[in-house]
Amino acid sequence: MDILIRTYKRRLADVNTRFHRFLFSEIDWEQPLIGIMGQRGVGKTTMMMQRIKAMDPTGEKSFYVSLDNIWFANHSLIELAENMLDRGVSHLYLDEVHRLIGWEQQVKNLYDSYPELHVVFTSSSLLEIDHSIGDLSRRVSMHTLPGLSFREFLMFERYDIPQRLDLSDVLFSHEKIAASISSVIDVLPMFRKYMEKGYYPFYKSMKTDDYYSRLVQSVSTVIEYDIPAVEKKIEYETLIKAKRLVAIVSASLPYIPNMSTLAGLMGSNRSQLLKLFDLLDRAGIIRQLFMSVGGPKALVKPQKILLDNSSLMYALGTPQIGAARESTFASFLSVSHKVGFAKDGDFMVDGRYLFEVGGKGKGFAQIRNIPDSFVVADDIEFGFSNKIPLWLFGFLY
């Protein structure tokens, strides 16, 4: 226990409170049970430590621990809670909760047995949370933390940035807003840097090659550990196919899956491919786009597949620029909006707005005369009328 306490105190002393992710101010931290899920490296641990620092500067009423610690090999959360309550702790912060066997039942027991205790937990295995949360879902206030937006990236780079924008601001006031931002920030080179490596906050502390290596390892961890944790009977050969599928998508233009061709290439069948698509999507590796944004995704062929974000694309190789642009746009919009496939353009958002994404020369030929349609162009500082710079959508969160 002394080692756990020393580790906590050291991490609390080292936490940087200069920059807070957007989700920090959106969580109702007074809720008795809070869950935060997100990909590895997006800043969940830092956000918990910042919350402790803001609420309890001395850290005496709070306690943080990562559940992958060997202490939990022969101790339970109940034992931890009893120990901490005896020390006057009222708030527990549990990192990487999915690493604890039977975590959902143990967390439920904490909630039911100690109503005076506030608990916040995180998980980097989106699949495990989705698979196991069960009855706990009625008790927990769940949140998802995505990677950095372009706005947050600029803040991370110490620029003075305005508040986040609503989609209506971007669509109908973009000329004025973009001109104002571009007058004080050289946005295009910064946006290129963001697309290449700015989605995960730890880019700041690593050389680019090391950063990309860590992202590749994260993909391997999802496939080799997270997927088998929820699909107990999955075969090793199927996991190899999942890696091949990610490689195919990462090297493609926005990927339009032909199930017969892909099944032959992968040595698989349609149902197995759909299952892999669904698992990789839920794990935050790929993003499936459907004509309709509702319905049982695991049973329907996606019309288009993208990698989750452009940093991941650059880590896995030199991406097709068109795919990187579309991946970036989808990552911006999907945080607060429903993003679907569009027959006449690239994306249908909230079932209403049609978007065509391209370079600075992209025109309206494919979406001309369609109501509520917009061109989203890369490599332009500001647009005009219904042509909007891609980077400005990075201010939505």
CSV table of C-alpha atoms in Angstrom, one decimal:
chain,number,residue,atom,x,y,z
A,1,MET,CA,0.0,0.0,0.0
A,2,ASP,CA,2.8,2.4,0.8
A,3,ILE,CA,4.1,2.0,-2.8
A,4,LEU,CA,0.7,2.8,-4.2
A,5,ILE,CA,0.5,6.0,-2.1
A,6,ARG,CA,4.0,7.1,-3.1
A,7,THR,CA,3.2,6.6,-6.8
A,8,TYR,CA,0.0,8.6,-6.4
A,9,LYS,CA,1.8,11.5,-4.6
A,10,ARG,CA,4.5,11.6,-7.3
A,11,ARG,CA,2.0,11.7,-10.1
A,12,LEU,CA,0.0,14.4,-8.4
A,13,ALA,CA,3.1,16.5,-8.0
A,14,ASP,CA,4.0,16.2,-11.6
A,15,VAL,CA,0.6,16.9,-13.2
A,16,ASN,CA,0.5,19.9,-15.5
A,17,THR,CA,-2.7,22.1,-15.0
A,18,ARG,CA,-2.0,24.7,-17.7
A,19,PHE,CA,-4.2,23.0,-20.4
A,20,HIS,CA,-7.5,21.2,-19.8
A,21,ARG,CA,-9.3,19.0,-22.4
A,22,PHE,CA,-12.8,20.2,-23.4
A,23,LEU,CA,-14.4,17.3,-21.6
A,24,PHE,CA,-13.0,18.5,-18.2
A,25,SER,CA,-15.6,21.2,-18.0
A,26,GLU,CA,-18.5,19.1,-19.3
A,27,ILE,CA,-18.3,16.3,-16.7
A,28,ASP,CA,-20.5,16.7,-13.7
A,29,TRP,CA,-17.8,15.7,-11.2
A,30,GLU,CA,-20.3,15.5,-8.3
A,31,GLN,CA,-21.8,12.4,-9.7
A,32,PRO,CA,-21.1,9.4,-7.4
A,33,LEU,CA,-19.9,7.1,-10.2
A,34,ILE,CA,-18.2,8.4,-13.4
A,35,GLY,CA,-16.6,6.5,-16.2
A,36,ILE,CA,-14.3,7.9,-18.9
A,37,MET,CA,-13.3,5.8,-21.8
A,38,GLY,CA,-11.0,6.7,-24.8
A,39,GLN,CA,-8.2,5.4,-26.8
A,40,ARG,CA,-4.8,4.9,-25.2
A,41,GLY,CA,-2.9,8.2,-24.9
A,42,VAL,CA,-5.7,10.7,-25.3
A,43,GLY,CA,-5.3,12.2,-21.8
A,44,LYS,CA,-7.7,10.3,-19.5
A,45,THR,CA,-5.2,9.9,-16.7
A,46,THR,CA,-4.0,13.5,-16.9
A,47,MET,CA,-7.6,14.7,-16.7
A,48,MET,CA,-8.3,12.7,-13.5
A,49,MET,CA,-5.1,14.1,-11.9
A,50,GLN,CA,-6.1,17.6,-12.9
A,51,ARG,CA,-9.5,17.1,-11.3
A,52,ILE,CA,-7.8,16.0,-8.0
A,53,LYS,CA,-5.6,19.0,-8.1
A,54,ALA,CA,-8.5,21.4,-8.7
A,55,MET,CA,-10.8,19.9,-6.0
A,56,ASP,CA,-8.3,18.7,-3.5
A,57,PRO,CA,-4.9,20.5,-3.9
A,58,THR,CA,-3.2,18.6,-1.1
A,59,GLY,CA,-4.5,15.3,-2.4
A,60,GLU,CA,-5.5,14.1,1.1
A,61,LYS,CA,-9.1,13.5,0.4
A,62,SER,CA,-8.5,11.7,-2.9
A,63,PHE,CA,-6.6,8.7,-4.1
A,64,TYR,CA,-5.5,7.6,-7.6
A,65,VAL,CA,-4.3,4.1,-8.6
A,66,SER,CA,-3.9,2.2,-11.8
A,67,LEU,CA,-5.5,-1.2,-11.7
A,68,ASP,CA,-2.8,-2.8,-13.7
A,69,ASN,CA,-0.6,-2.6,-10.5
A,70,ILE,CA,0.5,-5.9,-9.2
A,71,TRP,CA,-1.1,-5.0,-5.8
A,72,PHE,CA,-4.4,-6.1,-7.3
A,73,ALA,CA,-3.2,-9.6,-8.0
A,74,ASN,CA,-4.2,-10.5,-4.4
A,75,HIS,CA,-6.3,-7.6,-3.2
A,76,SER,CA,-9.7,-6.3,-4.2
A,77,LEU,CA,-11.3,-2.9,-4.7
A,78,ILE,CA,-13.3,-3.4,-1.5
A,79,GLU,CA,-10.0,-3.8,0.4
A,80,LEU,CA,-8.7,-0.6,-1.3
A,81,ALA,CA,-11.9,1.3,-0.4
A,82,GLU,CA,-11.8,0.2,3.2
A,83,ASN,CA,-8.2,1.2,3.6
A,84,MET,CA,-8.8,4.6,2.0
A,85,LEU,CA,-11.9,5.4,4.0
A,86,ASP,CA,-10.0,4.7,7.1
A,87,ARG,CA,-7.5,7.4,5.9
A,88,GLY,CA,-10.3,9.9,5.3
A,89,VAL,CA,-10.4,9.6,1.5
A,90,SER,CA,-13.7,10.4,-0.1
A,91,HIS,CA,-12.8,10.2,-3.8
A,92,LEU,CA,-11.3,7.2,-5.6
A,93,TYR,CA,-9.8,7.6,-9.1
A,94,LEU,CA,-9.3,4.2,-10.8
A,95,ASP,CA,-7.2,4.1,-13.9
A,96,GLU,CA,-7.4,1.3,-16.6
A,97,VAL,CA,-10.2,-0.5,-14.8
A,98,HIS,CA,-10.5,-3.1,-17.6
A,99,ARG,CA,-7.2,-4.6,-16.4
A,100,LEU,CA,-8.9,-5.9,-13.2
A,101,ILE,CA,-10.6,-9.3,-13.5
A,102,GLY,CA,-14.3,-8.9,-12.8
A,103,TRP,CA,-14.0,-5.1,-12.7
A,104,GLU,CA,-17.6,-4.4,-13.4
A,105,GLN,CA,-18.9,-6.4,-10.4
A,106,GLN,CA,-16.2,-4.9,-8.2
A,107,VAL,CA,-17.1,-1.4,-9.2
A,108,LYS,CA,-20.8,-2.2,-8.7
A,109,ASN,CA,-20.0,-3.4,-5.2
A,110,LEU,CA,-18.2,-0.2,-4.4
A,111,TYR,CA,-21.1,1.9,-5.6
A,112,ASP,CA,-23.7,-0.2,-3.6
A,113,SER,CA,-21.6,-0.6,-0.4
A,114,TYR,CA,-20.1,2.8,0.0
A,115,PRO,CA,-22.6,5.5,-1.0
A,116,GLU,CA,-20.3,8.1,0.7
A,117,LEU,CA,-17.5,7.3,-1.8
A,118,HIS,CA,-17.2,9.1,-5.1
A,119,VAL,CA,-15.6,6.9,-7.8
A,120,VAL,CA,-14.1,7.9,-11.2
A,121,PHE,CA,-12.7,5.2,-13.5
A,122,THR,CA,-11.1,5.1,-16.9
A,123,SER,CA,-10.6,2.4,-19.5
A,124,SER,CA,-8.5,2.4,-22.7
A,125,SER,CA,-10.3,-0.7,-23.9
A,126,LEU,CA,-13.4,0.6,-25.5
A,127,LEU,CA,-14.4,-2.9,-26.4
A,128,GLU,CA,-14.2,-4.1,-22.9
A,129,ILE,CA,-16.4,-1.3,-21.6
A,130,ASP,CA,-18.9,-1.8,-24.3
A,131,HIS,CA,-18.9,-5.6,-23.7
A,132,SER,CA,-19.0,-5.7,-19.9
A,133,ILE,CA,-20.7,-2.6,-18.5
A,134,GLY,CA,-24.1,-4.4,-18.3
A,135,ASP,CA,-26.1,-3.5,-15.2
A,136,LEU,CA,-23.5,-0.9,-14.2
A,137,SER,CA,-24.7,1.3,-17.0
A,138,ARG,CA,-27.7,2.3,-14.9
A,139,ARG,CA,-25.5,3.6,-12.2
A,140,VAL,CA,-22.6,5.2,-14.0
A,141,SER,CA,-22.3,8.6,-15.8
A,142,MET,CA,-20.2,7.6,-18.9
A,143,HIS,CA,-18.1,9.9,-21.1
A,144,THR,CA,-15.9,9.4,-24.1
A,145,LEU,CA,-12.7,11.4,-24.5
A,146,PRO,CA,-11.5,11.6,-28.2
A,147,GLY,CA,-8.1,12.8,-29.3
A,148,LEU,CA,-7.2,16.4,-29.6
A,149,SER,CA,-9.2,18.7,-31.9
A,150,PHE,CA,-7.3,21.2,-33.9
A,151,ARG,CA,-8.4,23.9,-31.5
A,152,GLU,CA,-7.1,22.0,-28.5
A,153,PHE,CA,-3.9,21.2,-30.4
A,154,LEU,CA,-3.3,25.0,-30.9
A,155,MET,CA,-4.0,25.5,-27.2
A,156,PHE,CA,-1.5,22.8,-26.4
A,157,GLU,CA,1.0,24.7,-28.6
A,158,ARG,CA,0.3,27.7,-26.4
A,159,TYR,CA,-1.8,29.8,-28.8
A,160,ASP,CA,-4.6,31.9,-27.4
A,161,ILE,CA,-7.6,30.3,-28.9
A,162,PRO,CA,-11.3,31.3,-28.8
A,163,GLN,CA,-14.0,29.1,-27.4
A,164,ARG,CA,-15.3,26.1,-29.4
A,165,LEU,CA,-17.7,26.7,-32.2
A,166,ASP,CA,-21.1,25.3,-33.0
A,167,LEU,CA,-21.6,23.7,-36.4
A,168,SER,CA,-23.9,26.5,-37.3
A,169,ASP,CA,-21.1,29.0,-36.7
A,170,VAL,CA,-18.8,27.1,-39.0
A,171,LEU,CA,-21.4,26.7,-41.8
A,172,PHE,CA,-22.8,30.2,-41.8
A,173,SER,CA,-20.2,32.5,-40.2
A,174,HIS,CA,-17.0,30.9,-41.4
A,175,GLU,CA,-15.7,33.7,-43.5
A,176,LYS,CA,-15.6,36.2,-40.6
A,177,ILE,CA,-14.3,33.6,-38.0
A,178,ALA,CA,-11.6,32.1,-40.3
A,179,ALA,CA,-10.3,35.6,-41.2
A,180,SER,CA,-10.1,36.5,-37.5
A,181,ILE,CA,-8.2,33.4,-36.6
A,182,SER,CA,-5.9,33.5,-39.6
A,183,SER,CA,-4.9,37.0,-38.8
A,184,VAL,CA,-3.1,35.9,-35.7
A,185,ILE,CA,-2.1,32.3,-36.5
A,186,ASP,CA,-0.4,30.8,-39.5
A,187,VAL,CA,-3.0,28.1,-39.6
A,188,LEU,CA,-2.0,26.0,-42.6
A,189,PRO,CA,1.4,24.8,-41.5
A,190,MET,CA,0.0,24.2,-38.0
A,191,PHE,CA,-2.9,22.2,-39.5
A,192,ARG,CA,-0.5,20.1,-41.5
A,193,LYS,CA,1.4,19.3,-38.3
A,194,TYR,CA,-1.8,18.5,-36.6
A,195,MET,CA,-2.9,16.1,-39.3
A,196,GLU,CA,0.4,14.3,-39.2
A,197,LYS,CA,0.8,13.8,-35.5
A,198,GLY,CA,-1.4,16.1,-33.4
A,199,TYR,CA,-4.3,13.8,-32.4
A,200,TYR,CA,-2.7,12.3,-29.4
A,201,PRO,CA,-1.3,14.7,-26.7
A,202,PHE,CA,1.8,12.7,-26.0
A,203,TYR,CA,3.2,13.8,-29.4
A,204,LYS,CA,4.7,16.7,-27.4
A,205,SER,CA,7.0,14.5,-25.4
A,206,MET,CA,8.3,12.1,-28.1
A,207,LYS,CA,10.3,12.2,-31.3
A,208,THR,CA,8.1,11.6,-34.3
A,209,ASP,CA,9.4,8.0,-35.0
A,210,ASP,CA,8.8,7.0,-31.4
A,211,TYR,CA,5.4,8.6,-31.4
A,212,TYR,CA,4.4,6.6,-34.5
A,213,SER,CA,5.9,3.4,-33.0
A,214,ARG,CA,3.7,3.9,-30.0
A,215,LEU,CA,0.6,4.3,-32.1
A,216,VAL,CA,1.4,1.1,-34.1
A,217,GLN,CA,1.9,-0.7,-30.8
A,218,SER,CA,-1.5,0.6,-29.7
A,219,VAL,CA,-3.2,-0.9,-32.7
A,220,SER,CA,-1.4,-4.2,-32.0
A,221,THR,CA,-2.6,-4.1,-28.4
A,222,VAL,CA,-6.2,-3.6,-29.5
A,223,ILE,CA,-6.0,-6.6,-31.9
A,224,GLU,CA,-3.9,-8.9,-29.8
A,225,TYR,CA,-5.4,-8.2,-26.3
A,226,ASP,CA,-8.6,-6.1,-26.4
A,227,ILE,CA,-10.4,-8.2,-29.1
A,228,PRO,CA,-9.6,-11.6,-27.6
A,229,ALA,CA,-10.8,-10.3,-24.2
A,230,VAL,CA,-14.3,-9.8,-25.5
A,231,GLU,CA,-14.3,-12.5,-28.2
A,232,LYS,CA,-13.1,-15.5,-26.2
A,233,LYS,CA,-13.3,-18.0,-29.1
A,234,ILE,CA,-11.6,-15.9,-31.7
A,235,GLU,CA,-8.7,-17.7,-33.5
A,236,TYR,CA,-5.2,-16.4,-33.9
A,237,GLU,CA,-5.6,-16.5,-37.7
A,238,THR,CA,-8.6,-14.1,-37.4
A,239,LEU,CA,-6.4,-11.6,-35.5
A,240,ILE,CA,-3.9,-11.8,-38.3
A,241,LYS,CA,-6.7,-11.0,-40.7
A,242,ALA,CA,-7.7,-8.0,-38.6
A,243,LYS,CA,-4.1,-6.6,-38.9
A,244,ARG,CA,-4.2,-7.2,-42.7
A,245,LEU,CA,-7.6,-5.4,-42.8
A,246,VAL,CA,-6.2,-2.3,-41.0
A,247,ALA,CA,-3.2,-2.3,-43.4
A,248,ILE,CA,-5.5,-2.4,-46.4
A,249,VAL,CA,-7.6,0.5,-45.2
A,250,SER,CA,-4.6,2.6,-44.2
A,251,ALA,CA,-3.0,2.3,-47.6
A,252,SER,CA,-6.2,3.1,-49.6
A,253,LEU,CA,-8.1,6.0,-50.8
A,254,PRO,CA,-11.3,6.3,-48.8
A,255,TYR,CA,-12.0,2.6,-48.7
A,256,ILE,CA,-15.1,1.4,-50.4
A,257,PRO,CA,-15.4,-2.3,-49.4
A,258,ASN,CA,-16.3,-4.9,-52.1
A,259,MET,CA,-17.1,-7.8,-49.9
A,260,SER,CA,-16.5,-10.5,-52.5
A,261,THR,CA,-13.1,-9.1,-53.5
A,262,LEU,CA,-12.1,-8.5,-49.9
A,263,ALA,CA,-13.2,-11.9,-48.8
A,264,GLY,CA,-11.1,-13.5,-51.5
A,265,LEU,CA,-8.1,-11.3,-50.6
A,266,MET,CA,-8.4,-12.0,-46.9
A,267,GLY,CA,-9.3,-15.7,-47.1
A,268,SER,CA,-12.5,-15.0,-45.2
A,269,ASN,CA,-16.2,-14.8,-45.5
A,270,ARG,CA,-18.7,-12.0,-45.4
A,271,SER,CA,-20.0,-12.6,-41.8
A,272,GLN,CA,-16.4,-12.8,-40.5
A,273,LEU,CA,-15.4,-9.6,-42.3
A,274,LEU,CA,-18.5,-7.7,-40.9
A,275,LYS,CA,-17.6,-8.9,-37.4
A,276,LEU,CA,-14.0,-7.6,-37.8
A,277,PHE,CA,-15.2,-4.3,-39.2
A,278,ASP,CA,-17.5,-3.9,-36.1
A,279,LEU,CA,-14.8,-4.9,-33.6
A,280,LEU,CA,-12.2,-2.5,-35.1
A,281,ASP,CA,-14.8,0.3,-35.3
A,282,ARG,CA,-15.9,-0.1,-31.6
A,283,ALA,CA,-12.2,-0.3,-30.6
A,284,GLY,CA,-11.5,3.1,-32.2
A,285,ILE,CA,-9.2,1.9,-35.0
A,286,ILE,CA,-11.5,2.3,-38.0
A,287,ARG,CA,-14.6,4.3,-38.7
A,288,GLN,CA,-17.4,2.8,-40.7
A,289,LEU,CA,-19.8,5.0,-42.6
A,290,PHE,CA,-23.3,3.8,-43.4
A,291,MET,CA,-26.0,5.2,-45.6
A,292,SER,CA,-28.2,5.3,-42.4
A,293,VAL,CA,-26.5,6.2,-39.1
A,294,GLY,CA,-28.9,3.9,-37.1
A,295,GLY,CA,-29.4,0.2,-37.1
A,296,PRO,CA,-27.3,-2.9,-36.1
A,297,LYS,CA,-24.0,-2.1,-37.7
A,298,ALA,CA,-22.5,-5.5,-37.1
A,299,LEU,CA,-25.1,-6.9,-39.7
A,300,VAL,CA,-24.7,-4.3,-42.4
A,301,LYS,CA,-22.0,-3.7,-44.9
A,302,PRO,CA,-20.4,-0.3,-44.5
A,303,GLN,CA,-20.4,1.9,-47.6
A,304,LYS,CA,-17.0,3.4,-46.7
A,305,ILE,CA,-14.2,2.7,-44.2
A,306,LEU,CA,-11.7,5.2,-42.8
A,307,LEU,CA,-9.0,5.0,-40.2
A,308,ASP,CA,-10.2,6.7,-37.0
A,309,ASN,CA,-7.8,9.7,-37.3
A,310,SER,CA,-5.0,11.0,-39.6
A,311,SER,CA,-2.2,10.6,-37.0
A,312,LEU,CA,-3.0,6.9,-37.0
A,313,MET,CA,-2.8,6.9,-40.8
A,314,TYR,CA,0.6,8.5,-40.8
A,315,ALA,CA,1.9,6.1,-38.2
A,316,LEU,CA,0.9,3.2,-40.4
A,317,GLY,CA,2.5,4.6,-43.5
A,318,THR,CA,2.2,7.5,-45.9
A,319,PRO,CA,-1.5,7.9,-46.4
A,320,GLN,CA,-3.5,8.9,-49.5
A,321,ILE,CA,-4.1,12.6,-48.8
A,322,GLY,CA,-7.8,12.3,-49.8
A,323,ALA,CA,-8.3,9.6,-47.1
A,324,ALA,CA,-6.4,11.7,-44.5
A,325,ARG,CA,-8.6,14.7,-45.2
A,326,GLU,CA,-11.8,12.6,-44.9
A,327,SER,CA,-10.6,10.9,-41.8
A,328,THR,CA,-9.8,14.2,-40.2
A,329,PHE,CA,-13.2,15.7,-41.1
A,330,ALA,CA,-15.0,12.7,-39.7
A,331,SER,CA,-13.1,12.7,-36.5
A,332,PHE,CA,-14.0,16.4,-35.9
A,333,LEU,CA,-17.7,15.9,-36.7
A,334,SER,CA,-18.3,12.6,-35.0
A,335,VAL,CA,-17.7,13.9,-31.4
A,336,SER,CA,-21.1,15.7,-31.3
A,337,HIS,CA,-22.8,14.8,-34.6
A,338,LYS,CA,-24.1,11.8,-36.5
A,339,VAL,CA,-21.8,11.2,-39.5
A,340,GLY,CA,-23.0,9.0,-42.4
A,341,PHE,CA,-22.2,8.0,-45.9
A,342,ALA,CA,-23.5,10.3,-48.7
A,343,LYS,CA,-24.4,9.0,-52.2
A,344,ASP,CA,-23.9,12.3,-53.9
A,345,GLY,CA,-21.0,13.7,-51.8
A,346,ASP,CA,-18.6,12.3,-49.1
A,347,PHE,CA,-20.6,12.8,-45.8
A,348,MET,CA,-24.1,13.3,-44.6
A,349,VAL,CA,-24.2,14.9,-41.2
A,350,ASP,CA,-27.2,14.7,-38.8
A,351,GLY,CA,-29.2,13.5,-41.8
A,352,ARG,CA,-29.3,17.0,-43.2
A,353,TYR,CA,-26.0,18.6,-44.2
A,354,LEU,CA,-24.1,17.2,-47.2
A,355,PHE,CA,-20.3,17.7,-47.4
A,356,GLU,CA,-17.8,17.1,-50.2
A,357,VAL,CA,-14.2,17.1,-48.9
A,358,GLY,CA,-11.1,17.8,-51.1
A,359,GLY,CA,-8.2,20.0,-51.8
A,360,LYS,CA,-8.2,23.8,-52.4
A,361,GLY,CA,-9.4,23.3,-56.0
A,362,LYS,CA,-12.4,21.2,-55.1
A,363,GLY,CA,-15.6,22.5,-56.7
A,364,PHE,CA,-19.3,22.0,-56.4
A,365,ALA,CA,-19.8,19.7,-59.4
A,366,GLN,CA,-20.8,16.6,-57.4
A,367,ILE,CA,-23.2,18.5,-55.1
A,368,ARG,CA,-24.5,21.4,-57.2
A,369,ASN,CA,-28.1,22.3,-56.6
A,370,ILE,CA,-28.4,20.1,-53.6
A,371,PRO,CA,-29.8,22.0,-50.5
A,372,ASP,CA,-27.6,22.3,-47.4
A,373,SER,CA,-24.5,21.2,-49.3
A,374,PHE,CA,-21.0,22.4,-48.7
A,375,VAL,CA,-17.5,22.0,-50.0
A,376,VAL,CA,-14.8,21.4,-47.3
A,377,ALA,CA,-11.4,22.4,-48.7
A,378,ASP,CA,-8.0,21.7,-47.4
A,379,ASP,CA,-5.0,24.1,-48.0
A,380,ILE,CA,-7.1,27.3,-47.8
A,381,GLU,CA,-7.0,29.8,-45.0
A,382,PHE,CA,-10.5,31.0,-45.5
A,383,GLY,CA,-13.4,30.2,-47.8
A,384,PHE,CA,-16.4,31.9,-49.3
A,385,SER,CA,-20.1,31.2,-49.5
A,386,ASN,CA,-20.6,27.4,-49.1
A,387,LYS,CA,-16.9,26.6,-49.5
A,388,ILE,CA,-15.3,26.2,-46.0
A,389,PRO,CA,-11.7,25.5,-44.9
A,390,LEU,CA,-11.2,22.0,-43.4
A,391,TRP,CA,-9.2,23.3,-40.5
A,392,LEU,CA,-12.1,25.4,-39.1
A,393,PHE,CA,-14.1,22.2,-38.4
A,394,GLY,CA,-11.4,21.5,-35.9
A,395,PHE,CA,-12.9,24.1,-33.6
A,396,LEU,CA,-16.1,22.1,-33.0
A,397,TYR,CA,-14.7,20.8,-29.7
